[in-house]
mmCIF file of C-alpha atoms and ligand atoms in Angstrom:
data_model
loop_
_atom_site.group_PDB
_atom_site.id
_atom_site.type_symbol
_atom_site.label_atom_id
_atom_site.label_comp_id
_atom_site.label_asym_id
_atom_site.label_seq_id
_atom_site.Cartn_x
_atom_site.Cartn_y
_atom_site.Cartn_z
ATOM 1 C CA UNK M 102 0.000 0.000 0.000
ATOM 2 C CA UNK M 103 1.206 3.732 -0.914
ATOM 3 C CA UNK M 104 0.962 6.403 1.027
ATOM 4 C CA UNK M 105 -1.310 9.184 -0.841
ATOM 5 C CA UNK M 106 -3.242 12.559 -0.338
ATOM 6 C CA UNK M 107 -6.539 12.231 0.917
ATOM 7 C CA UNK M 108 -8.330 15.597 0.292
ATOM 8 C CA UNK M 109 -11.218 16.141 2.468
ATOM 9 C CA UNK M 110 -14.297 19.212 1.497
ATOM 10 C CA UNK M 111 -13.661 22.811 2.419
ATOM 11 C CA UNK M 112 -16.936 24.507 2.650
ATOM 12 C CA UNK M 113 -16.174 28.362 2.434
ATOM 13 C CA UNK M 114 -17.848 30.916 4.241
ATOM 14 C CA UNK M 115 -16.566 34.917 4.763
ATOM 15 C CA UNK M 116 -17.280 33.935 8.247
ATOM 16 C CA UNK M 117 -14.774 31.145 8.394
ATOM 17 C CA UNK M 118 -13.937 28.395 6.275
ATOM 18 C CA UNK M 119 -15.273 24.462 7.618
ATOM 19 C CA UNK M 120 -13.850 21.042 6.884
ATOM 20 C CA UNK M 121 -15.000 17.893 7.528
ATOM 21 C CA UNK M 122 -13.439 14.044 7.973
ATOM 22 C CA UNK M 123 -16.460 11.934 7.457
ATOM 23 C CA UNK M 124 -15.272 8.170 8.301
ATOM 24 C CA UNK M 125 -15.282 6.814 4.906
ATOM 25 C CA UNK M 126 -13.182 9.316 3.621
ATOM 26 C CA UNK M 127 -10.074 7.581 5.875
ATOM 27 C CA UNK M 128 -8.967 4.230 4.713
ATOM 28 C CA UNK M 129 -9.506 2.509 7.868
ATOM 29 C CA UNK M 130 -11.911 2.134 10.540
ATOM 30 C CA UNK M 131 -10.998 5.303 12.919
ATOM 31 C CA UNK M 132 -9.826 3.981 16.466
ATOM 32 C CA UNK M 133 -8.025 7.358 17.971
ATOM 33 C CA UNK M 134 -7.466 10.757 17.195
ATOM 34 C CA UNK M 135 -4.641 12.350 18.897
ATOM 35 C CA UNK M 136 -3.115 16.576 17.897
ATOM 36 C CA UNK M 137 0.035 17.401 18.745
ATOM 37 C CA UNK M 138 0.763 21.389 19.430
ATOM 38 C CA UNK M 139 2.902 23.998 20.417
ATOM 39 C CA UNK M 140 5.777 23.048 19.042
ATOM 40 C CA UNK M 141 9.043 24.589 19.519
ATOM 41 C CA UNK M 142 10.435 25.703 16.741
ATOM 42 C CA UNK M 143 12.987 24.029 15.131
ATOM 43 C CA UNK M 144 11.523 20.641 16.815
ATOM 44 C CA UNK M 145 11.184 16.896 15.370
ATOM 45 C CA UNK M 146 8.782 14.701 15.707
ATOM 46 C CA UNK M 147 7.843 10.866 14.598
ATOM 47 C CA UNK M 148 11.371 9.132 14.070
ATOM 48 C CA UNK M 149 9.700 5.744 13.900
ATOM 49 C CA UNK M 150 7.824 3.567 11.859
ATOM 50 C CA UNK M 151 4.581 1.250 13.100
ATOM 51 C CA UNK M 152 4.210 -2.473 12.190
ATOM 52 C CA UNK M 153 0.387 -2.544 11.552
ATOM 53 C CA UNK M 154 -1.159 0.745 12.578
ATOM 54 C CA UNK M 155 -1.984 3.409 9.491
ATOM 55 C CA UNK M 156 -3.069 7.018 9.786
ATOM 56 C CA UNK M 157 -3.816 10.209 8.083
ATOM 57 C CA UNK M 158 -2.046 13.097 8.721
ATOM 58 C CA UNK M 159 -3.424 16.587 8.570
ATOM 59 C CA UNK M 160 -2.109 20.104 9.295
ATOM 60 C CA UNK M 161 -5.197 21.982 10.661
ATOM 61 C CA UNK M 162 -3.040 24.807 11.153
ATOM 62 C CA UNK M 163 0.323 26.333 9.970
ATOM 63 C CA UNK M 164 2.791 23.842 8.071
ATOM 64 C CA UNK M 165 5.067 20.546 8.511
ATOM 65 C CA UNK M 166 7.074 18.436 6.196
ATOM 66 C CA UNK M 167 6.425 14.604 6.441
ATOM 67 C CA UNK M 168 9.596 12.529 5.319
ATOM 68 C CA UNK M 169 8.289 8.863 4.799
ATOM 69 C CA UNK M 170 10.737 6.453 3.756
ATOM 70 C CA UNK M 171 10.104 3.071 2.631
ATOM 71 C CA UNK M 172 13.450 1.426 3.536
ATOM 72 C CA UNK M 173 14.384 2.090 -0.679
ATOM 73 C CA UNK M 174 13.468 5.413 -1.204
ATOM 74 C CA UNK M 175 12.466 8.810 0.760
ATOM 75 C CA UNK M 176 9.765 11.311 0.176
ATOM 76 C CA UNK M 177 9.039 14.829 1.155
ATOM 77 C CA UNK M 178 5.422 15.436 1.774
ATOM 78 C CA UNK M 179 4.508 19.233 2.564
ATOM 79 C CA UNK M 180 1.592 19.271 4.652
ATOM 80 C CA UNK M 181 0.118 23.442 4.323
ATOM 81 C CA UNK M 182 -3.598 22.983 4.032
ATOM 82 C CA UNK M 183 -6.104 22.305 6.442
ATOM 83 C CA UNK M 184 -8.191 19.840 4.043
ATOM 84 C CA UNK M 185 -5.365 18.307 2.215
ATOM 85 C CA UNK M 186 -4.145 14.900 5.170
ATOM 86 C CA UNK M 187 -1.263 12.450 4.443
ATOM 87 C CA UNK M 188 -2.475 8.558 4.924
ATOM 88 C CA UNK M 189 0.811 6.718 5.733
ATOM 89 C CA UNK M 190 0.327 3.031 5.777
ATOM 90 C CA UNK M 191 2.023 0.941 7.930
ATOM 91 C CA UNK M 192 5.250 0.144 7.065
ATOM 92 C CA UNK M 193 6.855 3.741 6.321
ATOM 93 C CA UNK M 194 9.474 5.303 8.659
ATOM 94 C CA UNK M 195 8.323 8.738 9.142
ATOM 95 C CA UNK M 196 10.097 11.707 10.254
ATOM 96 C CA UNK M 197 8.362 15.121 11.165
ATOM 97 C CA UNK M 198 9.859 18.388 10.543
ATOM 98 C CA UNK M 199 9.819 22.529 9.794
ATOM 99 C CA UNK M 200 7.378 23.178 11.321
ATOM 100 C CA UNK M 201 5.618 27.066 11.075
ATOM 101 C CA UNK M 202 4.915 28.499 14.264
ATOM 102 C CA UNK M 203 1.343 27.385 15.527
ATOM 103 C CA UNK M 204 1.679 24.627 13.320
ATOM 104 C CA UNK M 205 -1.258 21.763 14.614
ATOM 105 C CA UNK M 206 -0.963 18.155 13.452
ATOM 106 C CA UNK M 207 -4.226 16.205 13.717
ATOM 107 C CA UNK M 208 -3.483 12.555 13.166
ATOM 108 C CA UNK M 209 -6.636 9.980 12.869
ATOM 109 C CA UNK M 210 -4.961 6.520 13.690
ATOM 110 C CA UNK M 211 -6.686 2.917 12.884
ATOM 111 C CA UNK M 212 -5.638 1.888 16.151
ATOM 112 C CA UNK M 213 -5.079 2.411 20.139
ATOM 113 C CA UNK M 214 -1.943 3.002 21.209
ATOM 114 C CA UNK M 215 0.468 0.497 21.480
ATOM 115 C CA UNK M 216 3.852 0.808 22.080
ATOM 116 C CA UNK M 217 4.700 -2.918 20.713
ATOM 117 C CA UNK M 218 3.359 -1.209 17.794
ATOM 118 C CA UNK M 219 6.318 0.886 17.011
ATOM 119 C CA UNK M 220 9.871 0.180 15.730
ATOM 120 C CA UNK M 221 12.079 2.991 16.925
ATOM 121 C CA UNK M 222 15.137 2.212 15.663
ATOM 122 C CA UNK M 223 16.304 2.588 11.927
ATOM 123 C CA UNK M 224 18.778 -0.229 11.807
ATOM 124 C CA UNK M 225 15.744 -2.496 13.288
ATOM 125 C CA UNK M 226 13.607 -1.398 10.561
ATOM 126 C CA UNK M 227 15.600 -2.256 7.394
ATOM 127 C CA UNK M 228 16.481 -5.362 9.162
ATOM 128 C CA UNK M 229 13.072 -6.157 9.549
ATOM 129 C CA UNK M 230 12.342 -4.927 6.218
ATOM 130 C CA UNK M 231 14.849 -7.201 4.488
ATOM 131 C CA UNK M 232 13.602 -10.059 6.610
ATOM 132 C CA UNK M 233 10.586 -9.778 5.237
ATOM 133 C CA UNK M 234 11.544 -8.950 1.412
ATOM 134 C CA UNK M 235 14.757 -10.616 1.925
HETATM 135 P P1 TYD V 577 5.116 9.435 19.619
HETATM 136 O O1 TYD V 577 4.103 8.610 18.892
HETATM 137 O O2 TYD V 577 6.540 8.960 19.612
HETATM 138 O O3 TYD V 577 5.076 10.911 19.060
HETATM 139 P P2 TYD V 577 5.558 11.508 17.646
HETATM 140 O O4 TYD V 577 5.602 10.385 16.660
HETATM 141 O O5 TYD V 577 4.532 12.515 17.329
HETATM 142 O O6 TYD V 577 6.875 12.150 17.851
HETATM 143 O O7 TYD V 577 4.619 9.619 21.109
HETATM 144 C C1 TYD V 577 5.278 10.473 22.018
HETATM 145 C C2 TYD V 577 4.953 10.024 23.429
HETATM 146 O O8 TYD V 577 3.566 10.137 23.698
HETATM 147 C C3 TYD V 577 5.350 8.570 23.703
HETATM 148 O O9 TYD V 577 5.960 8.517 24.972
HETATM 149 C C4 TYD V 577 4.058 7.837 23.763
HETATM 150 C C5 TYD V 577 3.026 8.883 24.112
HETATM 151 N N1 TYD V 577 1.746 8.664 23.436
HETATM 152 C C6 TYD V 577 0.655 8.189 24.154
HETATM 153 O O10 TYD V 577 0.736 7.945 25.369
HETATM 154 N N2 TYD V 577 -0.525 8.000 23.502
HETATM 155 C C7 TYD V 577 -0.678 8.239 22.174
HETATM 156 O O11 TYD V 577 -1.792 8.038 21.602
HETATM 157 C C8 TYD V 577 0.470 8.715 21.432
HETATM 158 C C9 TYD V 577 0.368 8.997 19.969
HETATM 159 C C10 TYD V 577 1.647 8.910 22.112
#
């Protein structure tokens, strides 16, 4: 599975602009939904890849880069508009960076938390990859 743009509608309004994330529009059944805020600037998130869990990605406000890397190659996914989210299967080690100031990052995950979910390590993912497509 590739990771891909999943553009959601932007209903617009002079008194504000709405968007909305109806369930069928993500590629899983939705089991959490988790924001992460107030980031320093300069600051890095993700750093890890997940062995089943996938999730879309969205910058409701501000700006981040997504670097996803499938163990072969490495992409650069600019994440700038509120209606525009990243799915990421499983499978992809992900990196978060540049953020803008007041940058929000809304991610919609197909599962709970699980920290046996994660591989944190680099080497232990292209192991694992090669294992697997050895
Ligand atoms: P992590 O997923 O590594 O964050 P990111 O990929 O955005 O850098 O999670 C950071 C910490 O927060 C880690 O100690 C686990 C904890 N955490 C939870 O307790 N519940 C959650 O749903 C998430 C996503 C993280």
């Amino acid at each position: 599975m590739k990771f891909k743009i999943i553009e959601v509608p932007k209903i617009e309004d002079p008194r504000g602009n709405l968007s909305v994330i109806e369930k069928d529009v993500i590629p899983f059944p939705i089991k959490r939904v988790y924001f992460i805020y107030d980031i320093p600037t300069g600051a890095e998130r993700g750093g890890h890849t997940h062995k089943h869990q996938k999730s879309v990605l969205f910058a409701v406000n501000g700006s981040f880069d997504v670097i996803l890397n499938d163990g072969d190659q490495s992409y650069l996914i600019s994440l700038n508009t509120p209606n525009k989210g990243l799915f990421i299967p499983n499978g992809y080690w992900r990196e978060l960076k540049n953020f803008s100031s007041g940058a929000v990052c809304l991610v919609i995950s197909s599962d709970e938390y699980d920290e046996n979910d994660y591989i944190r390590d680099y080497d232990v993912f292209i192991s694992e990859l090669k294992n697997k497509y050895p």
